Short mmCIF file of C-alpha atoms in Angstrom, two decimals:
data_model
loop_
_atom_site.label_atom_id
_atom_site.label_comp_id
_atom_site.label_asym_id
_atom_site.label_seq_id
_atom_site.Cartn_x
_atom_site.Cartn_y
_atom_site.Cartn_z
CA UNK A 1 -28.58 20.06 33.48
CA UNK A 2 -26.30 22.42 31.57
CA UNK A 3 -23.26 20.62 32.94
CA UNK A 4 -24.52 17.27 31.70
CA UNK A 5 -25.17 18.66 28.22
CA UNK A 6 -21.71 20.20 28.17
CA UNK A 7 -20.15 16.90 29.22
CA UNK A 8 -22.02 15.08 26.43
CA UNK A 9 -20.98 17.60 23.79
CA UNK A 10 -17.35 17.54 24.85
CA UNK A 11 -17.30 13.77 24.92
CA UNK A 12 -18.77 13.49 21.42
CA UNK A 13 -16.35 16.04 20.00
CA UNK A 14 -13.32 14.48 21.61
CA UNK A 15 -14.23 10.94 20.56
CA UNK A 16 -14.97 12.07 17.00
CA UNK A 17 -11.69 13.94 16.71
CA UNK A 18 -9.66 11.04 18.06
CA UNK A 19 -11.50 8.54 15.86
CA UNK A 20 -10.72 10.58 12.76
CA UNK A 21 -7.07 10.84 13.78
CA UNK A 22 -6.67 7.11 14.32
CA UNK A 23 -8.67 6.05 11.24
CA UNK A 24 -6.70 8.38 9.01
CA UNK A 25 -3.43 6.99 10.39
CA UNK A 26 -4.11 3.48 9.08
CA UNK A 27 -1.58 2.72 6.35
CA UNK A 28 -3.85 0.61 4.18
CA UNK A 29 -4.72 1.02 0.53
CA UNK A 30 -5.71 -1.03 -2.53
CA UNK A 31 -4.26 -1.37 -6.01
CA UNK A 32 -6.92 -0.58 -8.62
CA UNK A 33 -5.86 -2.44 -11.76
CA UNK A 34 -7.98 -2.26 -14.88
CA UNK A 35 -6.68 -4.99 -17.21
CA UNK A 36 -10.15 -6.46 -17.71
CA UNK A 37 -13.19 -6.05 -19.93
CA UNK A 38 -15.88 -6.48 -17.30
CA UNK A 39 -15.06 -3.99 -14.55
CA UNK A 40 -17.64 -1.62 -13.03
CA UNK A 41 -17.60 2.06 -13.89
CA UNK A 42 -15.26 4.22 -11.77
CA UNK A 43 -18.27 5.95 -10.20
CA UNK A 44 -19.41 2.57 -8.87
CA UNK A 45 -15.93 1.86 -7.57
CA UNK A 46 -16.12 5.09 -5.55
CA UNK A 47 -19.19 3.73 -3.75
CA UNK A 48 -17.52 0.38 -3.17
CA UNK A 49 -14.42 1.87 -1.58
CA UNK A 50 -16.36 4.37 0.50
CA UNK A 51 -18.51 1.54 1.85
CA UNK A 52 -15.40 0.05 3.48
CA UNK A 53 -13.72 3.34 4.43
CA UNK A 54 -10.75 2.58 2.18
CA UNK A 55 -9.21 5.97 1.56
CA UNK A 56 -6.03 5.12 -0.34
CA UNK A 57 -5.82 3.85 -3.91
CA UNK A 58 -2.95 3.15 -6.29
CA UNK A 59 -3.37 3.30 -10.05
CA UNK A 60 -1.04 1.89 -12.68
CA UNK A 61 -1.67 4.91 -14.87
CA UNK A 62 -3.34 8.30 -14.49
CA UNK A 63 -6.74 7.48 -15.98
CA UNK A 64 -8.70 10.75 -16.29
CA UNK A 65 -12.02 8.90 -15.95
CA UNK A 66 -10.97 7.50 -12.60
CA UNK A 67 -9.49 10.76 -11.33
CA UNK A 68 -12.65 12.64 -12.33
CA UNK A 69 -14.97 10.05 -10.77
CA UNK A 70 -13.18 10.26 -7.41
CA UNK A 71 -13.29 14.06 -7.23
CA UNK A 72 -14.58 15.09 -3.82
CA UNK A 73 -14.27 11.57 -2.40
CA UNK A 74 -11.33 12.45 -0.12
CA UNK A 75 -9.59 9.24 -1.24
CA UNK A 76 -5.81 9.56 -1.66
CA UNK A 77 -4.34 8.52 -4.98
CA UNK A 78 -1.00 7.23 -6.14
CA UNK A 79 -0.83 7.60 -9.92
CA UNK A 80 1.81 6.25 -12.24
CA UNK A 81 3.97 7.04 -15.23
CA UNK A 82 4.26 3.86 -17.30
CA UNK A 83 7.60 2.26 -18.13
CA UNK A 84 6.93 3.05 -21.75
CA UNK A 85 6.97 6.77 -20.96
CA UNK A 86 10.27 6.85 -19.09
CA UNK A 87 12.31 8.02 -22.05
CA UNK A 88 9.89 10.85 -22.79
CA UNK A 89 9.83 11.93 -19.15
CA UNK A 90 13.57 12.58 -19.16
CA UNK A 91 12.71 15.64 -21.25
CA UNK A 92 11.68 18.41 -18.88
CA UNK A 93 9.13 19.90 -21.27
CA UNK A 94 7.39 16.54 -21.76
CA UNK A 95 7.39 15.90 -18.01
CA UNK A 96 5.82 19.31 -17.49
CA UNK A 97 3.20 18.51 -20.13
CA UNK A 98 2.43 15.17 -18.42
CA UNK A 99 1.90 16.84 -15.05
CA UNK A 100 -0.19 19.56 -16.70
CA UNK A 101 -2.42 16.92 -18.31
CA UNK A 102 -2.75 14.31 -15.57
CA UNK A 103 -2.23 16.15 -12.29
CA UNK A 104 -3.04 19.84 -12.54
CA UNK A 105 -6.66 19.52 -13.76
CA UNK A 106 -7.65 17.01 -11.06
CA UNK A 107 -5.70 17.78 -7.92
CA UNK A 108 -8.13 20.40 -6.64
CA UNK A 109 -10.83 17.74 -6.32
CA UNK A 110 -8.92 14.44 -6.20
CA UNK A 111 -6.22 13.91 -3.59
CA UNK A 112 -3.20 12.94 -5.66
CA UNK A 113 -0.45 12.36 -3.11
CA UNK A 114 2.24 10.48 -5.06
CA UNK A 115 3.47 9.83 -8.58
CA UNK A 116 5.24 6.55 -9.25
CA UNK A 117 7.66 6.86 -12.13
CA UNK A 118 7.92 3.37 -13.57
CA UNK A 119 7.20 -0.02 -12.02
CA UNK A 120 9.85 -2.67 -11.25
CA UNK A 121 12.24 -1.04 -13.72
CA UNK A 122 15.53 -2.05 -12.11
CA UNK A 123 14.56 -5.72 -11.97
CA UNK A 124 13.72 -5.65 -15.67
CA UNK A 125 15.95 -6.29 -18.66
CA UNK A 126 15.81 -2.85 -20.30
CA UNK A 127 19.11 -1.04 -19.80
CA UNK A 128 17.67 2.12 -21.32
CA UNK A 129 14.74 2.13 -18.87
CA UNK A 130 17.15 1.60 -15.98
CA UNK A 131 19.26 4.55 -17.14
CA UNK A 132 16.22 6.76 -17.73
CA UNK A 133 14.55 6.03 -14.40
CA UNK A 134 16.22 8.60 -12.16
CA UNK A 135 16.30 11.40 -14.78
CA UNK A 136 12.56 10.82 -15.35
CA UNK A 137 11.89 10.97 -11.60
CA UNK A 138 13.82 14.23 -11.36
CA UNK A 139 11.97 15.75 -14.31
CA UNK A 140 8.58 14.90 -12.83
CA UNK A 141 9.64 16.33 -9.47
CA UNK A 142 10.84 19.53 -11.14
CA UNK A 143 7.53 19.80 -13.01
CA UNK A 144 5.68 19.56 -9.70
CA UNK A 145 8.02 22.16 -8.20
CA UNK A 146 7.28 24.53 -11.05
CA UNK A 147 3.61 24.36 -10.03
CA UNK A 148 4.40 24.57 -6.28
CA UNK A 149 3.05 21.02 -5.81
CA UNK A 150 6.26 19.36 -4.62
CA UNK A 151 5.16 19.44 -0.97
CA UNK A 152 1.75 18.00 -1.84
CA UNK A 153 2.75 15.21 -4.21
CA UNK A 154 5.61 12.76 -3.60
CA UNK A 155 7.67 11.22 -6.37
CA UNK A 156 9.02 7.67 -6.16
CA UNK A 157 9.18 4.37 -8.05
CA UNK A 158 8.20 0.79 -7.15
CA UNK A 159 10.77 -2.00 -6.94
CA UNK A 160 10.53 -5.75 -7.21
CA UNK A 161 12.23 -7.60 -4.36
CA UNK A 162 14.55 -9.14 -6.93
CA UNK A 163 16.72 -6.05 -6.42
CA UNK A 164 17.93 -7.68 -3.20
CA UNK A 165 21.02 -9.88 -3.32
CA UNK A 166 20.52 -11.03 0.28
CA UNK A 167 17.33 -10.98 2.32
CA UNK A 168 17.99 -13.44 5.16
CA UNK A 169 18.48 -12.84 7.94
CA UNK A 170 16.74 -9.48 7.52
CA UNK A 171 19.57 -7.53 9.16
CA UNK A 172 21.93 -8.82 6.46
CA UNK A 173 19.84 -7.48 3.61
CA UNK A 174 21.84 -6.07 0.69
CA UNK A 175 21.07 -4.82 -2.80
CA UNK A 176 22.44 -6.50 -5.91
CA UNK A 177 25.87 -5.22 -6.88
CA UNK A 178 24.89 -4.85 -10.52
CA UNK A 179 22.15 -2.40 -9.51
CA UNK A 180 24.18 -0.36 -7.03
CA UNK A 181 25.04 2.34 -9.57
CA UNK A 182 21.31 2.96 -10.08
CA UNK A 183 20.11 2.50 -6.52
CA UNK A 184 22.62 4.71 -4.74
CA UNK A 185 21.62 7.92 -6.60
CA UNK A 186 17.93 7.00 -6.37
CA UNK A 187 18.26 6.65 -2.60
CA UNK A 188 20.10 9.97 -2.43
CA UNK A 189 17.28 11.61 -4.39
CA UNK A 190 14.52 10.07 -2.26
CA UNK A 191 16.33 11.29 0.84
CA UNK A 192 16.62 14.77 -0.61
CA UNK A 193 12.91 15.06 -1.44
CA UNK A 194 11.71 13.08 1.61
CA UNK A 195 9.93 10.36 -0.37
CA UNK A 196 9.51 6.67 0.52
CA UNK A 197 11.20 3.64 -1.02
CA UNK A 198 8.43 1.44 -2.44
CA UNK A 199 8.56 -2.34 -2.81
CA UNK A 200 6.31 -4.97 -4.35
CA UNK A 201 6.57 -7.86 -1.90
CA UNK A 202 4.82 -11.21 -2.30
CA UNK A 203 5.46 -13.97 0.25
CA UNK A 204 3.28 -16.13 -2.03
CA UNK A 205 6.04 -16.34 -4.61
CA UNK A 206 8.61 -17.45 -2.06
CA UNK A 207 6.29 -20.08 -0.59
CA UNK A 208 5.03 -21.38 -3.93
CA UNK A 209 8.59 -21.67 -5.20
CA UNK A 210 9.86 -23.62 -2.20
CA UNK A 211 7.00 -24.97 -0.07
CA UNK A 212 9.21 -27.59 1.56
CA UNK A 213 11.52 -25.00 3.10
CA UNK A 214 9.07 -22.19 3.92
CA UNK A 215 6.38 -22.53 6.54
CA UNK A 216 2.93 -21.70 5.21
CA UNK A 217 1.80 -20.20 8.57
CA UNK A 218 4.92 -17.99 8.48
CA UNK A 219 3.93 -16.75 5.02
CA UNK A 220 0.27 -16.24 6.00
CA UNK A 221 0.75 -14.33 9.30
CA UNK A 222 -0.64 -17.33 11.17
CA UNK A 223 0.60 -18.79 14.45
CA UNK A 224 4.13 -20.19 14.14
CA UNK A 225 7.37 -20.42 16.08
CA UNK A 226 8.88 -17.57 14.08
CA UNK A 227 12.43 -17.05 12.93
CA UNK A 228 15.15 -15.33 14.93
CA UNK A 229 17.58 -12.95 13.27
CA UNK A 230 20.90 -14.18 14.63
CA UNK A 231 22.46 -10.72 14.33
CA UNK A 232 19.79 -8.78 16.19
CA UNK A 233 17.93 -11.47 18.17
CA UNK A 234 14.70 -10.03 16.76
CA UNK A 235 11.95 -12.59 16.16
CA UNK A 236 9.94 -12.54 12.94
CA UNK A 237 6.58 -14.27 12.86
CA UNK A 238 5.83 -13.47 9.22
CA UNK A 239 7.74 -13.21 5.96
CA UNK A 240 6.46 -9.82 4.79
CA UNK A 241 7.88 -7.97 7.79
CA UNK A 242 11.18 -9.79 7.33
CA UNK A 243 11.25 -8.66 3.69
CA UNK A 244 10.58 -5.06 4.69
CA UNK A 245 13.36 -5.08 7.26
CA UNK A 246 15.75 -6.63 4.74
CA UNK A 247 15.17 -3.58 2.55
CA UNK A 248 15.84 -1.27 5.51
CA UNK A 249 19.13 -3.12 6.07
CA UNK A 250 20.06 -2.84 2.40
CA UNK A 251 19.41 0.90 2.45
CA UNK A 252 21.49 1.25 5.60
CA UNK A 253 24.36 -0.52 3.85
CA UNK A 254 24.17 2.27 1.27
CA UNK A 255 24.29 4.94 3.95
CA UNK A 256 20.57 5.69 4.36
CA UNK A 257 18.56 5.31 7.54
CA UNK A 258 16.45 8.35 6.69
CA UNK A 259 14.07 6.80 4.14
CA UNK A 260 10.86 4.94 4.97
CA UNK A 261 9.84 1.71 3.25
CA UNK A 262 6.29 1.30 1.98
CA UNK A 263 4.72 -1.77 0.35
CA UNK A 264 3.20 -0.69 -2.95
CA UNK A 265 1.96 -4.21 -3.73
CA UNK A 266 1.34 -7.35 -1.74
CA UNK A 267 -1.32 -10.00 -1.94
CA UNK A 268 -2.18 -13.66 -2.43
CA UNK A 269 -4.04 -15.29 -5.33
CA UNK A 270 -7.30 -17.14 -4.75
CA UNK A 271 -6.67 -19.43 -7.72
CA UNK A 272 -3.66 -20.64 -9.68
CA UNK A 273 -2.27 -23.24 -12.04
CA UNK A 274 -1.42 -26.70 -10.71
CA UNK A 275 2.21 -25.71 -10.23
CA UNK A 276 1.29 -22.56 -8.27
CA UNK A 277 1.34 -24.22 -4.89
CA UNK A 278 -0.61 -22.40 -2.20
CA UNK A 279 -2.91 -20.42 -4.51
CA UNK A 280 -6.35 -20.90 -2.96
CA UNK A 281 -9.31 -19.01 -1.61
CA UNK A 282 -8.50 -20.14 1.93
CA UNK A 283 -4.89 -18.95 1.81
CA UNK A 284 -5.76 -15.67 0.11
CA UNK A 285 -8.37 -14.96 2.77
CA UNK A 286 -5.89 -15.82 5.52
CA UNK A 287 -3.06 -13.68 4.11
CA UNK A 288 -5.08 -10.56 3.39
CA UNK A 289 -7.28 -10.92 6.45
CA UNK A 290 -4.35 -11.33 8.82
CA UNK A 291 -2.46 -8.51 7.15
CA UNK A 292 -5.39 -6.14 7.57
CA UNK A 293 -5.62 -7.06 11.25
CA UNK A 294 -1.96 -6.11 11.66
CA UNK A 295 -2.46 -2.85 9.78
CA UNK A 296 -5.49 -1.97 11.93
CA UNK A 297 -3.23 -2.30 14.98
CA UNK A 298 -0.80 0.27 13.53
CA UNK A 299 1.87 -2.37 13.96
CA UNK A 300 5.45 -1.90 12.86
CA UNK A 301 8.12 -4.43 11.92
CA UNK A 302 10.54 -5.85 14.52
CA UNK A 303 13.24 -3.43 13.30
CA UNK A 304 10.85 -0.45 13.13
CA UNK A 305 8.21 -1.24 15.78
CA UNK A 306 7.07 2.39 16.08
CA UNK A 307 6.58 2.88 12.33
CA UNK A 308 3.21 1.47 11.14
CA UNK A 309 3.53 -0.75 8.09
CA UNK A 310 2.32 1.10 4.99
CA UNK A 311 0.60 -1.28 2.56
CA UNK A 312 -1.35 -1.24 -0.70
CA UNK A 313 -2.96 -4.65 -1.19
CA UNK A 314 -3.10 -6.16 -4.66
CA UNK A 315 -5.76 -6.02 -5.92
CA UNK A 316 -9.23 -4.56 -5.88
CA UNK A 317 -10.70 -6.76 -8.65
CA UNK A 318 -9.94 -9.99 -10.44
CA UNK A 319 -8.70 -8.89 -13.87
CA UNK A 320 -9.70 -11.31 -16.63
CA UNK A 321 -7.49 -9.86 -19.37
CA UNK A 322 -4.15 -10.13 -17.61
CA UNK A 323 -1.68 -12.39 -19.41
CA UNK A 324 0.40 -15.09 -17.77
CA UNK A 325 -0.37 -17.69 -15.12
CA UNK A 326 -3.89 -18.21 -13.78
CA UNK A 327 -2.91 -16.51 -10.53
CA UNK A 328 -2.38 -13.22 -12.38
CA UNK A 329 -6.12 -12.99 -12.99
CA UNK A 330 -7.12 -13.98 -9.46
CA UNK A 331 -5.60 -11.58 -6.93
CA UNK A 332 -8.75 -9.53 -6.48
CA UNK A 333 -10.63 -9.01 -3.25
CA UNK A 334 -13.73 -8.61 -5.43
CA UNK A 335 -15.33 -10.00 -8.51
CA UNK A 336 -16.15 -7.32 -11.09
CA UNK A 337 -19.82 -7.39 -10.01
CA UNK A 338 -18.80 -6.06 -6.60
CA UNK A 339 -19.24 -9.24 -4.59
CA UNK A 340 -16.30 -10.39 -2.45
CA UNK A 341 -14.16 -13.27 -3.66
CA UNK A 342 -13.78 -14.36 -0.04
CA UNK A 343 -14.51 -13.10 3.44
CA UNK A 344 -11.57 -11.50 5.24
CA UNK A 345 -13.60 -10.41 8.23
CA UNK A 346 -14.63 -7.07 6.77
CA UNK A 347 -17.68 -8.02 4.73
CA UNK A 348 -21.25 -7.26 5.64
CA UNK A 349 -23.46 -8.95 3.08
CA UNK A 350 -26.45 -7.02 4.36
CA UNK A 351 -25.01 -3.84 2.86
CA UNK A 352 -25.45 -3.50 -0.88
CA UNK A 353 -24.48 -0.98 -3.49
CA UNK A 354 -24.71 -0.42 -7.22
CA UNK A 355 -22.52 -3.39 -8.11
CA UNK A 356 -23.56 -5.98 -5.54
CA UNK A 357 -22.78 -6.94 -1.95
CA UNK A 358 -20.22 -4.63 -0.44
CA UNK A 359 -18.14 -5.27 2.65
CA UNK A 360 -17.99 -2.80 5.49
CA UNK A 361 -15.12 -1.75 7.68
CA UNK A 362 -16.66 -3.00 10.92
CA UNK A 363 -13.90 -5.48 11.71
CA UNK A 364 -11.13 -3.14 10.67
CA UNK A 365 -12.56 -0.55 13.00
CA UNK A 366 -13.05 -2.93 15.93
CA UNK A 367 -9.65 -2.41 17.52
CA UNK A 368 -9.77 1.35 17.09
CA UNK A 369 -13.33 1.39 18.37
CA UNK A 370 -12.13 -0.23 21.60
CA UNK A 371 -9.47 2.44 21.88
CA UNK A 372 -12.15 5.10 21.40
CA UNK A 373 -14.36 3.64 24.12
CA UNK A 374 -11.48 3.60 26.58
CA UNK A 375 -10.37 7.06 25.56
CA UNK A 376 -13.90 8.43 25.77
CA UNK A 377 -14.52 6.98 29.22
CA UNK A 378 -11.31 8.54 30.45
CA UNK A 379 -12.33 11.94 29.10
CA UNK A 380 -15.78 11.54 30.62
CA UNK A 381 -14.33 10.82 34.05
CA UNK A 382 -12.01 13.80 33.74
CA UNK A 383 -14.76 16.21 32.69
CA UNK A 384 -17.21 14.95 35.28
CA UNK A 385 -14.60 15.44 37.99
CA UNK A 386 -14.15 19.03 36.83
CA UNK A 387 -17.81 19.96 36.66
CA UNK A 388 -19.21 17.91 39.51
#
C-alpha cells in the first residue's frame, strides 16, 4: 500500500513540475493597448488574462495603475519609453529618474522583464529620434545597472519591417542602407547586453497591399504549397516565419548571429475599410488561431527550428479611440466588455468573469497535455518497475 501511495505522489509531482516547465516555455504574449474610452479596469484585465493562462503582456507605456493592478499576478511585463521621451532619456539623470519612477516601485510585485525604448523609430521620419535612440537605450540600461537590475530587465526597441531593404527570399534579407549607421551600433549593443531584436510584423499589410500576388493561405498559416528559398532549399509555409528569418539574415549580413529575434507585434484586423482587403472576422480568427497553435507546439522557423517563435499578439482589446483606418480600431481579441471578438479555439463561454465571457486555455494546453500524459505514463512505468 505504501508503495502505491509513493508511486502516486511521485507521479503527481513529476507531472506538475514538467507541466509548469513546458507551460512557462510558451513564447506567447498580448499587447495591452489603451487608446480607448471604454476599457475595463486593470484589475478586471488581470482576471481576464489569468483565465486564459496568458502570462506575458506588453504595454506601450509604463502605466502605474496597470503595474500596481498586476502586482502578485506573476505575469511578465514589457513596458515602454515613448518616442516623445527619447530626447530626455539621453540624459543619464533623467533616465535614472524614469527608472526610479516606473520600475523601482513596482518590480518587487510585478514582473517587469523588458523596457522598450521607443517604437518603430528608425522607420519614422524624425532624424532626431533616430539619433537619440541608441543613447537613450544606453542610458536606460545604465540606470538599471545602477540599481543592479540589468540582469533582471532587458532593454531593447521595436522595429517596423520597413527597415528591411530585401526580405525575399528570406536568406537574402538585408537592412536598408540608409539605416545601417543606426542599426549596426544598435546590434552591437544588443549583443553586448544579450537582449533580443524586436520586430512588428504584419502579414496582413503585405496581403492587403497585393492580394493578387500573395496567397491568403500562406499569410494565414493555412494549408498551402509553400515557398522554397532558392538559396537554402528551406520551405516556408507561412509569411510570418519568412519575415522573421529575413531579419536573421539581415543581422547576419551585419556580422551578428548571436541575437535572437522576437515578434513584439503581430495580428490581423477583424474589420477594415473597403480598401483593406482581407480584414474580416474569419481571417483574423484564422491568423491568430493558427499562430497560437504553432506557438503551443514550441515551433521554430525553418532557419531556427530549435528556437521557439517568441510572439506578442496585437491586441488584447479593440481600441475605439485609435486614429486612422477602421482596421486600427479592430485588432482586438476582445471587446471592451470582455467577450471575445471571435473564437480562436481557446474560448470557453461557460466560464465568466467580471467583464463577461472569458476564454480558457484548454486548446492551447491540449498539445502539452498530451505530452504530459505520455511523460507521466513513462514515469509511472519506471517507478512501478523499481518498486514492484
